[in-house]
Structures are given as C-alpha cells and as structure tokens.
Amino acid sequence: MYASKAGFSTGIVTTTRVTHATPAAAYANMLHRDWESVGPSNKRGFHCVDAAAQLLTNASHVNVIMGGGAAEFYGPSDNTTFTMKGKRSDSRNLLQEWKDMQTEMNRKHVLLHTNDEFKRTDWSSVDYVLDMH
C-alpha cells in the first residue's frame, strides 16, 4: 500500500493460487492457510474473512494481480468462462465484484481468463489487471 500511495505501480504475480498462503500474505490476514474461499463458521462471535474476499477489500490499490485459483472467487453454480466448478459456499462472484468495483472507481481495467485474452490486450489502455486461471 505504501508504494501505491507514493505513486508506484504494484503487483502480485504467482505461479500458484493467488489465495495460497504465500502470495496472500501481501494482502490478507488469516489464522489458517486453508481459508482461501471459505472462512470458519461464525462460532463464538468471530468474523473471519477468507483470502479471496480480502483481495477485494485489501488489495484494491494493486495494479496487477496474476495467478491461479480462479475457482476460489466464485461458487459452483456460477456460469463463468471457466470449466471448473467454483469453491465459494456463499453467493458471491468476486471476479464480477472486482470488475464492478473498478468500473465504479472509473479505472481502466481488464479481467483476463485465457492466454488469448492476455495476448489481445492493449496494455497501453489498462491500469488495473486481474488475470485469473
């Protein structure tokens, strides 16, 4: 966040899931590394937010986010461009929420899912990228 506030572009790029414990350390606070798309039940009054949801709230300033783990961002019944079933147990589609958030903030953004989309992107017209596989 400090680099972004100073005017620098920032990014999180990984060959693993974006919500995996190692890259998620850049934006998420979790008590257990497996809370990627589902936090624990709200026992004892705790409110624990999973890593995928924290990406939207805590990493909105990050210009480039690229990696795997797209299934952590949508539910099993969502119709997305992915063939794999989503893992979220709530009704949220965080990929769509990310797009909506970028639009509301009047940011030039792109959500990518495939290598072809990546190759066709006009990078001079984009400031924020979410590339999920």
mmCIF file of C-alpha atoms in Angstrom:
data_model
loop_
_atom_site.group_PDB
_atom_site.id
_atom_site.type_symbol
_atom_site.label_atom_id
_atom_site.label_comp_id
_atom_site.label_asym_id
_atom_site.label_seq_id
_atom_site.Cartn_x
_atom_site.Cartn_y
_atom_site.Cartn_z
ATOM 1 C CA MET A 1 0.000 0.000 0.000
ATOM 2 C CA TYR A 2 2.880 2.363 0.747
ATOM 3 C CA ALA A 3 4.264 2.045 -2.784
ATOM 4 C CA SER A 4 0.828 2.746 -4.272
ATOM 5 C CA LYS A 5 0.403 5.835 -2.087
ATOM 6 C CA ALA A 6 3.812 7.032 -3.271
ATOM 7 C CA GLY A 7 2.643 6.770 -6.891
ATOM 8 C CA PHE A 8 4.308 3.487 -7.819
ATOM 9 C CA SER A 9 2.536 0.699 -9.680
ATOM 10 C CA THR A 10 2.290 -2.534 -7.721
ATOM 11 C CA GLY A 11 1.578 -6.159 -8.479
ATOM 12 C CA ILE A 12 1.144 -9.673 -7.162
ATOM 13 C CA VAL A 13 2.189 -12.330 -9.667
ATOM 14 C CA THR A 14 2.384 -16.008 -8.770
ATOM 15 C CA THR A 15 2.517 -19.442 -10.369
ATOM 16 C CA THR A 16 0.270 -20.795 -7.630
ATOM 17 C CA ARG A 17 -3.191 -19.736 -6.491
ATOM 18 C CA VAL A 18 -3.442 -16.028 -5.702
ATOM 19 C CA THR A 19 -5.174 -17.054 -2.466
ATOM 20 C CA HIS A 20 -2.415 -19.514 -1.483
ATOM 21 C CA ALA A 21 -0.796 -18.624 1.832
ATOM 22 C CA THR A 22 2.428 -17.237 0.325
ATOM 23 C CA PRO A 23 1.055 -14.653 -2.157
ATOM 24 C CA ALA A 24 -1.944 -13.935 0.086
ATOM 25 C CA ALA A 25 0.456 -12.666 2.741
ATOM 26 C CA ALA A 26 0.703 -9.491 0.633
ATOM 27 C CA TYR A 27 -2.933 -8.583 1.290
ATOM 28 C CA ALA A 28 -4.693 -10.966 3.702
ATOM 29 C CA ASN A 29 -4.712 -11.731 7.411
ATOM 30 C CA MET A 30 -5.808 -15.282 8.210
ATOM 31 C CA LEU A 31 -5.378 -17.613 11.145
ATOM 32 C CA HIS A 32 -5.283 -20.679 8.879
ATOM 33 C CA ARG A 33 -3.686 -21.040 5.459
ATOM 34 C CA ASP A 34 -6.623 -23.068 4.073
ATOM 35 C CA TRP A 35 -9.150 -20.243 4.430
ATOM 36 C CA GLU A 36 -8.823 -19.356 0.757
ATOM 37 C CA SER A 37 -12.506 -19.150 -0.190
ATOM 38 C CA VAL A 38 -14.280 -20.222 2.995
ATOM 39 C CA GLY A 39 -13.564 -18.978 6.490
ATOM 40 C CA PRO A 40 -14.608 -20.822 9.626
ATOM 41 C CA SER A 41 -18.182 -20.709 10.784
ATOM 42 C CA ASN A 42 -19.058 -17.752 12.918
ATOM 43 C CA LYS A 43 -18.716 -19.652 16.193
ATOM 44 C CA ARG A 44 -18.032 -17.657 19.333
ATOM 45 C CA GLY A 45 -18.769 -14.392 17.544
ATOM 46 C CA PHE A 46 -15.687 -14.445 15.309
ATOM 47 C CA HIS A 47 -15.953 -12.907 11.872
ATOM 48 C CA CYS A 48 -13.176 -14.349 9.718
ATOM 49 C CA VAL A 49 -12.944 -13.247 6.098
ATOM 50 C CA ASP A 50 -11.413 -15.624 3.553
ATOM 51 C CA ALA A 51 -8.384 -14.671 1.442
ATOM 52 C CA ALA A 52 -10.322 -14.249 -1.810
ATOM 53 C CA ALA A 53 -12.726 -11.747 -0.228
ATOM 54 C CA GLN A 54 -9.817 -9.893 1.392
ATOM 55 C CA LEU A 55 -8.239 -9.479 -2.034
ATOM 56 C CA LEU A 56 -11.102 -7.159 -2.990
ATOM 57 C CA THR A 57 -11.010 -5.089 0.177
ATOM 58 C CA ASN A 58 -7.294 -5.056 0.976
ATOM 59 C CA ALA A 59 -5.697 -5.113 -2.488
ATOM 60 C CA SER A 60 -7.886 -2.714 -4.452
ATOM 61 C CA HIS A 61 -4.817 -0.490 -4.877
ATOM 62 C CA VAL A 62 -2.754 -3.254 -6.573
ATOM 63 C CA ASN A 63 -2.414 -2.643 -10.313
ATOM 64 C CA VAL A 64 -1.595 -6.165 -11.472
ATOM 65 C CA ILE A 65 -2.791 -9.432 -9.933
ATOM 66 C CA MET A 66 -1.954 -12.594 -11.866
ATOM 67 C CA GLY A 67 -2.102 -16.224 -10.873
ATOM 68 C CA GLY A 68 -4.215 -19.297 -10.489
ATOM 69 C CA GLY A 69 -7.030 -20.195 -8.172
ATOM 70 C CA ALA A 70 -9.946 -18.647 -10.030
ATOM 71 C CA ALA A 71 -12.313 -21.229 -8.506
ATOM 72 C CA GLU A 72 -11.803 -19.599 -5.091
ATOM 73 C CA PHE A 73 -13.606 -16.498 -6.404
ATOM 74 C CA TYR A 74 -16.989 -17.917 -7.470
ATOM 75 C CA GLY A 75 -19.487 -20.587 -6.448
ATOM 76 C CA PRO A 76 -20.230 -23.981 -8.009
ATOM 77 C CA SER A 77 -23.412 -22.757 -9.704
ATOM 78 C CA ASP A 78 -21.934 -19.604 -11.286
ATOM 79 C CA ASN A 79 -21.798 -19.514 -15.062
ATOM 80 C CA THR A 80 -18.305 -18.290 -15.797
ATOM 81 C CA THR A 81 -15.885 -18.835 -18.625
ATOM 82 C CA PHE A 82 -14.180 -21.495 -16.535
ATOM 83 C CA THR A 83 -14.977 -25.184 -16.881
ATOM 84 C CA MET A 84 -14.068 -25.907 -13.264
ATOM 85 C CA LYS A 85 -16.643 -25.615 -10.511
ATOM 86 C CA GLY A 86 -16.232 -22.760 -8.112
ATOM 87 C CA LYS A 87 -15.440 -23.334 -4.438
ATOM 88 C CA ARG A 88 -17.243 -20.460 -2.710
ATOM 89 C CA SER A 89 -20.098 -21.502 -0.450
ATOM 90 C CA ASP A 90 -21.679 -18.045 -0.437
ATOM 91 C CA SER A 91 -23.458 -16.481 -3.398
ATOM 92 C CA ARG A 92 -20.669 -14.035 -4.231
ATOM 93 C CA ASN A 93 -18.848 -13.891 -7.549
ATOM 94 C CA LEU A 94 -15.730 -11.977 -6.555
ATOM 95 C CA LEU A 95 -14.455 -11.753 -10.131
ATOM 96 C CA GLN A 96 -17.574 -9.812 -11.104
ATOM 97 C CA GLU A 97 -17.340 -7.768 -7.904
ATOM 98 C CA TRP A 98 -13.754 -6.824 -8.816
ATOM 99 C CA LYS A 99 -14.890 -5.663 -12.264
ATOM 100 C CA ASP A 100 -17.789 -3.695 -10.776
ATOM 101 C CA MET A 101 -15.501 -2.069 -8.209
ATOM 102 C CA GLN A 102 -13.019 -0.995 -10.896
ATOM 103 C CA THR A 103 -15.847 0.449 -13.007
ATOM 104 C CA GLU A 104 -17.253 2.382 -10.032
ATOM 105 C CA MET A 105 -13.792 3.858 -9.406
ATOM 106 C CA ASN A 106 -13.533 4.885 -13.093
ATOM 107 C CA ARG A 107 -10.407 2.801 -13.571
ATOM 108 C CA LYS A 108 -9.161 1.410 -16.866
ATOM 109 C CA HIS A 109 -9.200 -2.301 -16.105
ATOM 110 C CA VAL A 110 -9.336 -5.759 -17.610
ATOM 111 C CA LEU A 111 -10.278 -9.167 -16.223
ATOM 112 C CA LEU A 112 -8.474 -11.925 -18.106
ATOM 113 C CA HIS A 113 -9.104 -15.662 -18.103
ATOM 114 C CA THR A 114 -7.143 -17.060 -21.069
ATOM 115 C CA ASN A 115 -3.782 -16.702 -22.766
ATOM 116 C CA ASP A 116 -5.550 -15.465 -25.910
ATOM 117 C CA GLU A 117 -7.188 -12.649 -23.939
ATOM 118 C CA PHE A 118 -3.783 -11.811 -22.472
ATOM 119 C CA LYS A 119 -2.182 -11.626 -25.925
ATOM 120 C CA ARG A 120 -5.004 -9.467 -27.347
ATOM 121 C CA THR A 121 -4.959 -6.921 -24.519
ATOM 122 C CA ASP A 122 -3.975 -3.370 -25.411
ATOM 123 C CA TRP A 123 -1.747 -2.750 -22.390
ATOM 124 C CA SER A 124 -1.491 0.975 -23.096
ATOM 125 C CA SER A 125 -5.192 1.334 -22.266
ATOM 126 C CA VAL A 126 -5.172 -0.612 -18.971
ATOM 127 C CA ASP A 127 -4.113 0.427 -15.467
ATOM 128 C CA TYR A 128 -5.562 -2.469 -13.430
ATOM 129 C CA VAL A 129 -5.348 -6.148 -14.360
ATOM 130 C CA LEU A 130 -6.819 -9.236 -12.738
ATOM 131 C CA ASP A 131 -5.609 -12.312 -14.638
ATOM 132 C CA MET A 132 -7.044 -15.463 -13.097
ATOM 133 C CA HIS A 133 -6.567 -19.008 -14.335
#
